[in-house]
Every structure is written in structure tokens, then in C-alpha cells.
Amino acid sequence: MRIPILKLYDCLLVSIQWELDDQTALQFQEDLLHKIHEVGASGVVIDITSIDFIDSFIAKVLGDVISMSKLMGAKVVITGIQPAVAITLIELGISLNDVMTSLDLEKGLEKLQQELGE
């Protein structure tokens, strides 16, 4: 099952609506990077509000997606991090340094627009 990636102006919007398995996470990584390249996106908002649990592999893939998106010139905002997910990321040593975060999708979009100077 593929995660939908929506284009909104020069940004991409991703809302992950279910717990990720390893294959879906890897497919998402590839799809997002191709979409950034295809549309020339300057920003990405990834909403993970629906994710209540994250394992070490999914955490690593999420960290990699953020790093790879930045390498391609897209600023990333992660929204909706649940308390258990935040705890797991820290316990696993997954560093999301220099990653903008926000409590919800609306605030995340606003933060990204400010960062992009729009």
C-alpha cells in the first residue's frame, strides 16, 4: 500500500495514516525522493499523527528520508509526533537535529511557509 504524496504549491504534503511496515517505509522513501525531484519541491510536511508506535527500522528510515530530502534541497517539517514515538526516537538515538517539528499539520504548514519566506 502506497502513502499518498500531495503537491501544494511548491511543497509536498504527506499524511501517514497507518502503522508502517518495513516494505511500505522503504517504498515511501523512494516515492518521496522521486516526487521531490519530479516537481522541484522546496518543502515537505510529513504528518505522523496516526503513528502510535515506531520501531528501530522505521525510525531509521524516517531519519534517512529527512536527511535525503534536505540533500535534495527540500526543507522538512514533521508534525504530530506522539509521546511514545518521541520517547522511542530518543531511546534509539535517532537524531532529528535541525528538523522542524510542529504539533499539528496546520501549524506545520505555517512553519514551512515562514521558513520558505512565503
Coordinates of N, CA and C in Angstrom, one line a residue:
M1 N 0.8 -1.2 0.0 CA 0.0 0.0 0.0 C 0.9 1.2 0.0
R2 N 0.6 2.1 -0.9 CA 1.5 3.3 -1.0 C 0.9 4.5 -0.3
I3 N 1.8 5.3 0.3 CA 1.4 6.5 1.0 C 1.2 7.6 0.0
P4 N 0.0 8.3 0.0 CA -0.2 9.4 -0.9 C 0.7 10.6 -0.6
I5 N 1.2 11.2 -1.7 CA 2.0 12.4 -1.5 C 1.4 13.5 -2.4
L6 N 0.9 14.5 -1.7 CA 0.1 15.6 -2.4 C 1.0 16.8 -2.6
K7 N 0.8 17.4 -3.8 CA 1.6 18.7 -4.1 C 0.7 19.8 -3.7
L8 N 1.2 20.8 -3.0 CA 0.5 22.0 -2.6 C 1.5 23.2 -2.9
Y9 N 1.3 23.9 -4.0 CA 2.2 24.9 -4.5 C 3.5 24.3 -4.7
D10 N 4.6 24.7 -4.0 CA 5.9 24.1 -4.3 C 6.3 23.2 -3.1
C11 N 5.3 22.7 -2.4 CA 5.6 21.8 -1.3 C 4.9 20.5 -1.5
L12 N 5.3 19.5 -0.7 CA 4.7 18.2 -0.7 C 4.1 18.0 0.6
L13 N 2.9 17.4 0.7 CA 2.2 17.1 1.9 C 2.0 15.6 2.0
V14 N 2.5 15.0 3.1 CA 2.3 13.6 3.3 C 1.7 13.4 4.7
S15 N 0.6 12.6 4.7 CA 0.0 12.2 5.9 C -0.1 10.7 6.0
I16 N 0.7 10.2 6.9 CA 0.8 8.7 7.1 C -0.3 8.3 8.0
Q17 N -1.2 7.5 7.5 CA -2.5 7.2 8.2 C -2.5 5.8 8.8
W18 N -1.4 5.1 8.7 CA -1.4 3.7 9.4 C 0.0 3.4 9.8
E19 N 0.1 2.4 10.6 CA 1.5 2.0 11.1 C 2.2 1.4 9.9
L20 N 3.5 1.8 9.8 CA 4.3 1.4 8.6 C 5.0 0.0 8.9
D21 N 5.0 -0.8 7.8 CA 5.8 -2.0 7.8 C 7.1 -1.6 7.1
D22 N 8.1 -2.5 7.1 CA 9.4 -2.2 6.5 C 9.3 -1.9 5.0
Q23 N 8.5 -2.7 4.3 CA 8.4 -2.5 2.8 C 7.7 -1.2 2.5
T24 N 6.6 -0.9 3.2 CA 5.9 0.4 2.9 C 6.8 1.6 3.2
A25 N 7.6 1.5 4.3 CA 8.5 2.6 4.7 C 9.6 2.8 3.6
L26 N 10.1 1.7 3.1 CA 11.1 1.9 2.0 C 10.5 2.4 0.7
Q27 N 9.3 1.9 0.4 CA 8.6 2.4 -0.8 C 8.3 3.9 -0.6
F28 N 7.9 4.3 0.6 CA 7.6 5.7 0.8 C 8.9 6.6 0.6
Q29 N 10.0 6.1 1.1 CA 11.3 6.8 1.0 C 11.5 7.0 -0.5
E30 N 11.4 6.0 -1.3 CA 11.7 6.1 -2.7 C 10.7 7.0 -3.4
D31 N 9.4 6.8 -3.1 CA 8.4 7.7 -3.7 C 8.6 9.1 -3.4
L32 N 8.9 9.5 -2.2 CA 9.0 10.9 -1.8 C 10.2 11.5 -2.5
L33 N 11.3 10.8 -2.5 CA 12.5 11.4 -3.2 C 12.3 11.6 -4.7
H34 N 11.6 10.7 -5.3 CA 11.3 10.8 -6.7 C 10.3 12.0 -6.9
K35 N 9.3 12.2 -6.0 CA 8.4 13.3 -6.2 C 9.1 14.6 -5.9
I36 N 10.0 14.7 -5.0 CA 10.7 15.9 -4.7 C 11.5 16.3 -6.0
H37 N 12.1 15.4 -6.6 CA 12.9 15.6 -7.9 C 11.9 16.0 -9.0
E38 N 10.8 15.3 -9.1 CA 9.9 15.4 -10.2 C 9.3 16.8 -10.2
V39 N 8.8 17.3 -9.1 CA 8.1 18.6 -9.0 C 9.0 19.8 -8.6
G40 N 10.2 19.5 -8.2 CA 11.1 20.5 -7.7 C 10.7 21.1 -6.4
A41 N 10.2 20.3 -5.5 CA 9.6 20.8 -4.2 C 10.7 21.4 -3.4
S42 N 10.3 22.5 -2.7 CA 11.2 23.2 -1.8 C 10.9 22.9 -0.4
G43 N 9.8 22.2 -0.1 CA 9.4 21.9 1.3 C 8.6 20.6 1.3
V44 N 8.7 19.9 2.4 CA 7.9 18.7 2.7 C 7.3 18.8 4.1
V45 N 6.1 18.5 4.2 CA 5.5 18.3 5.6 C 5.1 16.8 5.7
I46 N 5.6 16.2 6.7 CA 5.3 14.8 6.9 C 4.5 14.7 8.2
D47 N 3.2 14.3 8.1 CA 2.4 14.2 9.3 C 2.3 12.8 9.8
I48 N 2.7 12.5 11.0 CA 2.7 11.2 11.6 C 1.8 11.1 12.8
T49 N 0.8 11.9 12.8 CA -0.2 11.9 13.9 C -0.7 10.5 14.2
S50 N -1.0 9.7 13.1 CA -1.6 8.4 13.3 C -0.7 7.3 13.7
I51 N 0.6 7.6 13.8 CA 1.6 6.6 14.2 C 1.7 6.6 15.7
D52 N 1.3 5.5 16.4 CA 1.4 5.4 17.8 C 2.7 4.7 18.3
F53 N 3.3 4.0 17.4 CA 4.4 3.1 17.7 C 5.4 3.2 16.6
I54 N 6.7 3.2 16.9 CA 7.7 3.2 15.8 C 8.8 2.2 16.3
D55 N 9.3 1.4 15.4 CA 10.4 0.5 15.7 C 11.7 1.1 15.2
S56 N 12.8 0.4 15.5 CA 14.1 1.0 15.1 C 14.3 1.1 13.6
F57 N 13.8 0.2 12.8 CA 14.0 0.3 11.4 C 13.2 1.4 10.8
I58 N 11.9 1.6 11.2 CA 11.1 2.7 10.7 C 11.6 4.0 11.1
A59 N 12.2 4.1 12.4 CA 12.8 5.3 12.9 C 14.0 5.7 12.0
K60 N 14.8 4.7 11.7 CA 16.0 4.9 10.8 C 15.5 5.4 9.4
V61 N 14.5 4.8 8.9 CA 14.1 5.2 7.5 C 13.5 6.6 7.6
L62 N 12.8 6.9 8.6 CA 12.3 8.3 8.8 C 13.4 9.3 8.8
G63 N 14.4 9.0 9.7 CA 15.6 9.9 9.7 C 16.3 10.0 8.4
D64 N 16.4 8.9 7.7 CA 17.0 8.9 6.4 C 16.3 9.7 5.4
V65 N 14.9 9.6 5.4 CA 14.1 10.3 4.5 C 14.3 11.8 4.7
I66 N 14.4 12.2 5.9 CA 14.6 13.7 6.3 C 15.9 14.1 5.7
S67 N 17.0 13.4 6.0 CA 18.3 13.7 5.5 C 18.4 13.8 4.0
M68 N 17.8 12.8 3.4 CA 17.8 12.7 1.9 C 17.0 13.9 1.3
S69 N 15.9 14.2 1.9 CA 15.1 15.3 1.4 C 15.9 16.6 1.5
K70 N 16.6 16.8 2.6 CA 17.4 18.0 2.8 C 18.5 18.1 1.7
L71 N 19.1 16.9 1.5 CA 20.2 16.9 0.4 C 19.7 17.3 -0.9
M72 N 18.4 17.0 -1.2 CA 17.8 17.4 -2.4 C 17.2 18.8 -2.4
G73 N 17.5 19.6 -1.3 CA 17.1 21.0 -1.3 C 15.7 21.2 -0.7
A74 N 15.1 20.3 -0.1 CA 13.7 20.5 0.4 C 13.8 20.6 1.9
K75 N 13.2 21.6 2.5 CA 13.1 21.7 3.9 C 12.0 20.8 4.4
V76 N 12.2 20.2 5.6 CA 11.2 19.2 6.1 C 10.6 19.6 7.5
V77 N 9.3 19.5 7.6 CA 8.7 19.7 8.9 C 8.0 18.4 9.2
I78 N 8.2 17.9 10.4 CA 7.5 16.7 10.9 C 6.4 17.1 11.8
T79 N 5.2 16.7 11.6 CA 4.1 17.1 12.5 C 3.4 15.9 13.2
G80 N 2.9 16.1 14.4 CA 2.1 15.1 15.0 C 2.8 14.0 15.7
I81 N 4.0 14.3 16.2 CA 4.8 13.2 16.9 C 4.1 12.9 18.2
Q82 N 3.7 11.7 18.3 CA 3.1 11.2 19.6 C 4.1 11.0 20.6
P83 N 3.8 11.1 21.9 CA 4.7 11.0 23.0 C 5.6 9.7 23.0
A84 N 4.9 8.5 22.7 CA 5.6 7.3 22.6 C 6.6 7.2 21.5
V85 N 6.3 7.9 20.4 CA 7.2 7.9 19.3 C 8.4 8.8 19.6
A86 N 8.2 9.9 20.3 CA 9.3 10.8 20.7 C 10.2 10.1 21.6
I87 N 9.7 9.4 22.6 CA 10.5 8.6 23.5 C 11.3 7.6 22.8
T88 N 10.7 6.8 21.9 CA 11.4 5.8 21.2 C 12.5 6.3 20.3
L89 N 12.2 7.5 19.6 CA 13.3 8.1 18.8 C 14.5 8.4 19.6
I90 N 14.3 9.0 20.8 CA 15.4 9.4 21.7 C 16.1 8.2 22.2
E91 N 15.3 7.2 22.6 CA 15.9 6.0 23.2 C 16.8 5.2 22.2
L92 N 16.4 5.3 20.9 CA 17.1 4.6 19.8 C 18.3 5.4 19.3
G93 N 18.4 6.7 19.8 CA 19.5 7.5 19.4 C 19.3 8.1 18.0
I94 N 18.1 8.1 17.5 CA 17.8 8.7 16.2 C 17.7 10.2 16.4
S95 N 18.7 10.9 15.8 CA 18.8 12.3 16.0 C 18.1 13.0 14.9
L96 N 17.2 13.9 15.2 CA 16.5 14.7 14.2 C 16.9 16.1 14.4
N97 N 18.2 16.3 14.5 CA 18.8 17.7 14.6 C 18.4 18.5 13.4
D98 N 18.1 19.8 13.7 CA 17.8 20.7 12.6 C 16.5 20.4 11.9
V99 N 15.7 19.5 12.5 CA 14.4 19.2 11.9 C 13.3 20.0 12.5
M100 N 12.6 20.7 11.7 CA 11.4 21.5 12.3 C 10.3 20.5 12.6
T101 N 9.7 20.8 13.8 CA 8.6 20.0 14.2 C 7.4 20.9 14.6
S102 N 6.2 20.3 14.6 CA 5.0 21.0 15.0 C 4.0 20.0 15.5
L103 N 3.1 20.5 16.3 CA 2.1 19.7 16.9 C 1.1 19.2 16.0
D104 N 0.7 20.0 15.0 CA -0.3 19.5 14.0 C 0.1 20.0 12.6
L105 N -0.7 19.5 11.7 CA -0.4 19.8 10.3 C -0.6 21.2 9.9
E106 N -1.6 21.9 10.4 CA -1.8 23.3 10.1 C -0.6 24.1 10.6
K107 N -0.2 23.9 11.8 CA 1.0 24.7 12.3 C 2.2 24.3 11.5
G108 N 2.3 23.1 11.1 CA 3.5 22.6 10.3 C 3.6 23.3 9.0
L109 N 2.4 23.5 8.3 CA 2.4 24.2 7.1 C 2.8 25.7 7.2
E110 N 2.2 26.3 8.3 CA 2.6 27.7 8.6 C 4.1 27.8 8.8
K111 N 4.7 26.9 9.6 CA 6.1 27.0 9.9 C 6.9 26.8 8.6
L112 N 6.5 25.9 7.7 CA 7.2 25.7 6.5 C 7.1 26.9 5.6
Q113 N 6.0 27.5 5.5 CA 5.8 28.7 4.7 C 6.7 29.9 5.2
Q114 N 6.8 30.0 6.6 CA 7.6 31.0 7.1 C 9.1 30.7 6.8
E115 N 9.5 29.5 6.9 CA 10.9 29.1 6.6 C 11.2 29.4 5.2
L116 N 10.3 29.2 4.3 CA 10.5 29.4 2.9 C 10.3 30.8 2.4
G117 N 9.9 31.7 3.4 CA 9.8 33.1 3.1 C 8.5 33.4 2.3
E118 N 7.5 32.6 2.5 CA 6.2 32.9 1.7 C 5.2 33.6 2.6

